[in-house]
Structures are given as structure tokens and as C-alpha cells.
Amino acid sequence: WSSLQSAGNIWSSDLVVGEFMTSLHAGTYRITPVGGAYQYDSFGWSGQTDQEWRWEMHIQAINNGQPTDYLLGSTSPFATANEAFNAAAGSYLDIVLTEGASLSFWIWDTNSIDNAGWLSAGITSVPEPATMMFLGLGLMAVFGFRRLTR
């Protein structure tokens, strides 16, 4: 997806507003910060977190009906959006999924309507070591066969 907005409805029982990926193929998925940051309390309601920026993405994987929660980024506050993103940049999270698993992504806060900003992450499938080995063996076989036919 392009971005995860920091938004929510404080009057709803569902405080998780996010993005979802379902019916995924088995394998390892790498999630990396790409951009953005969000302001934890843009209205200054809490008085303690006013003007703090974060790059904190909550992720839940559901494998065979069993949820596992992850955090990518940092719960630490930063003075600017750039500082928050730079603290998360270069990090990644690898999550191993079974066939048919799902991933949920969100910015969580008990009063998420007072947040402002967005997060963007890249999601890629990580090739299994055996796949890379077979690819290498296949390329060696092709080049070896070409040498024999010359």
C-alpha cells in the first residue's frame, strides 16, 4: 500500500484503523519503513505528548488462527517527523507466514483521532535459501551445458 493514515473513530469500539493483507502465500515477508511519521497528540489533549513525532507501526500476523503481534519502529518520541523516520529507516522485520495467513498494519492509540500523519512501509517476499540454491545450480547447469555444446 502507499500509506497508512493515522486516523480513527474514538466513539467506535474498533480503535484499530489500518490496512490488511489476507490469504497470503506461505513464506517470509520483509517489512521495511519507507516514509512518513505521525504526531502522537496533534491536539495537545494529553499535555505530555504534544508535538511528539513517531514512526511506530503495529503489525499482527495470523498463522493458522493464532495471532502474533509485532512492532516496527520505535515507541520513543522525536522532536520532528524527519528524526522519527530516520530512527526507523534501515530497520526491517521478517515475518514467517503459513499458507493462507494474514497481516494487519496499524497505528495504535486509545484515542487515535488526535494523531496526525502517516506511515509508509514496503512489503516484499524474501526468497527461501533453497530457492536461491536451486537458482544458482540451474544457472551453473545452463552455462555448463553451453560449454559442452561448443
XYZ file of C-alpha atoms in Angstrom:
150
model
C 0.000 0.000 0.000
C 1.116 3.553 -0.388
C 0.498 4.824 3.132
C -1.163 4.096 6.455
C -3.079 7.106 7.717
C -3.184 7.971 11.381
C -6.898 8.244 11.943
C -9.669 6.609 13.868
C -13.045 6.999 15.466
C -12.849 7.411 19.239
C -16.576 6.726 19.513
C -16.251 3.284 17.934
C -15.387 0.046 19.708
C -12.917 -0.639 16.872
C -9.898 1.526 17.682
C -7.744 -0.189 15.062
C -7.857 1.601 11.737
C -5.387 0.124 9.318
C -4.558 -1.964 6.293
C -4.987 -5.698 5.909
C -3.486 -8.363 3.664
C -5.295 -11.710 3.618
C -4.920 -15.157 2.035
C -1.155 -14.793 1.705
C 1.141 -17.495 0.359
C 3.479 -19.287 2.736
C 6.901 -17.690 3.065
C 8.883 -14.953 4.729
C 7.709 -11.363 4.312
C 10.060 -8.442 4.948
C 8.504 -5.163 6.095
C 10.643 -2.007 5.908
C 9.926 1.661 6.712
C 9.701 3.739 3.516
C 8.457 7.134 4.669
C 6.240 9.233 6.863
C 5.856 9.799 10.573
C 2.923 10.717 12.746
C 2.327 13.170 15.500
C 1.127 11.283 18.555
C -1.099 14.003 20.002
C -1.616 16.729 17.435
C -4.334 18.429 19.516
C -2.268 18.553 22.712
C -5.005 16.868 24.697
C -2.674 14.811 26.852
C -0.354 17.687 27.718
C 2.560 15.248 27.892
C 2.966 14.190 24.273
C 2.163 17.413 22.459
C 4.293 17.851 19.340
C 5.971 14.431 19.578
C 6.622 12.510 16.370
C 6.900 8.738 15.977
C 7.460 6.040 13.389
C 5.733 3.168 15.153
C 3.854 0.550 13.128
C 1.969 -2.236 14.829
C 1.631 -5.466 12.871
C -0.348 -8.595 13.611
C 0.258 -11.864 11.778
C -2.385 -14.563 11.960
C -0.956 -18.011 11.176
C -3.349 -20.973 11.441
C -5.724 -18.832 13.508
C -3.012 -17.849 16.009
C -2.236 -14.097 16.289
C 1.296 -12.810 16.873
C 1.913 -9.092 17.423
C 4.990 -7.181 16.227
C 6.248 -3.617 16.414
C 8.331 -1.997 13.683
C 9.929 1.331 14.513
C 10.196 2.868 17.935
C 7.910 3.885 20.772
C 10.344 6.727 21.502
C 9.158 10.243 20.703
C 11.141 12.610 18.452
C 11.066 16.385 18.000
C 10.496 16.260 14.211
C 8.962 13.932 11.643
C 12.348 13.545 9.929
C 14.009 12.443 13.181
C 11.258 9.866 13.773
C 11.539 8.428 10.269
C 15.353 8.458 10.286
C 15.355 6.454 13.525
C 13.273 3.747 11.809
C 14.920 3.910 8.361
C 17.123 0.943 7.589
C 15.326 -1.350 10.005
C 13.169 -4.247 8.910
C 11.040 -7.035 10.249
C 10.891 -10.550 8.762
C 7.672 -12.434 9.457
C 7.257 -16.097 8.511
C 3.732 -16.939 7.374
C 1.910 -20.173 6.656
C -0.341 -20.648 3.615
C -3.498 -18.525 3.905
C -2.124 -16.322 6.702
C -2.921 -12.627 7.070
C -1.163 -9.432 8.125
C -2.737 -6.349 9.711
C -0.967 -2.988 9.953
C -1.995 -0.053 12.124
C -1.031 2.958 14.187
C -2.477 2.221 17.601
C -3.554 4.683 20.224
C -6.506 4.592 22.591
C -7.543 7.954 21.160
C -6.237 7.690 17.604
C -8.314 10.583 16.280
C -5.861 13.037 17.877
C -2.917 11.682 15.858
C -1.834 13.315 12.610
C 0.378 11.954 9.868
C 1.037 8.710 8.033
C 3.436 5.790 7.743
C 4.570 4.045 4.592
C 6.193 0.611 4.512
C 7.454 -1.721 1.822
C 6.467 -5.376 1.908
C 8.479 -7.925 -0.063
C 8.634 -11.676 -0.150
C 12.059 -12.973 0.904
C 13.306 -15.892 -1.215
C 13.972 -19.057 0.761
C 17.628 -20.189 0.858
C 16.735 -23.386 -1.008
C 15.202 -21.334 -3.832
C 18.399 -19.325 -4.191
C 20.465 -22.528 -4.153
C 18.359 -24.131 -6.890
C 18.561 -20.955 -8.961
C 22.354 -20.984 -8.647
C 22.571 -24.674 -9.543
C 20.278 -24.116 -12.513
C 22.421 -21.268 -13.826
C 25.564 -23.363 -13.404
C 23.923 -26.212 -15.325
C 22.875 -23.897 -18.185
C 26.357 -22.397 -18.513
C 27.980 -25.851 -18.172
C 25.715 -27.255 -20.897
C 26.556 -24.325 -23.176
C 30.296 -25.024 -22.740
C 29.805 -28.696 -23.661
C 27.896 -27.842 -26.855
C 30.559 -25.503 -28.183
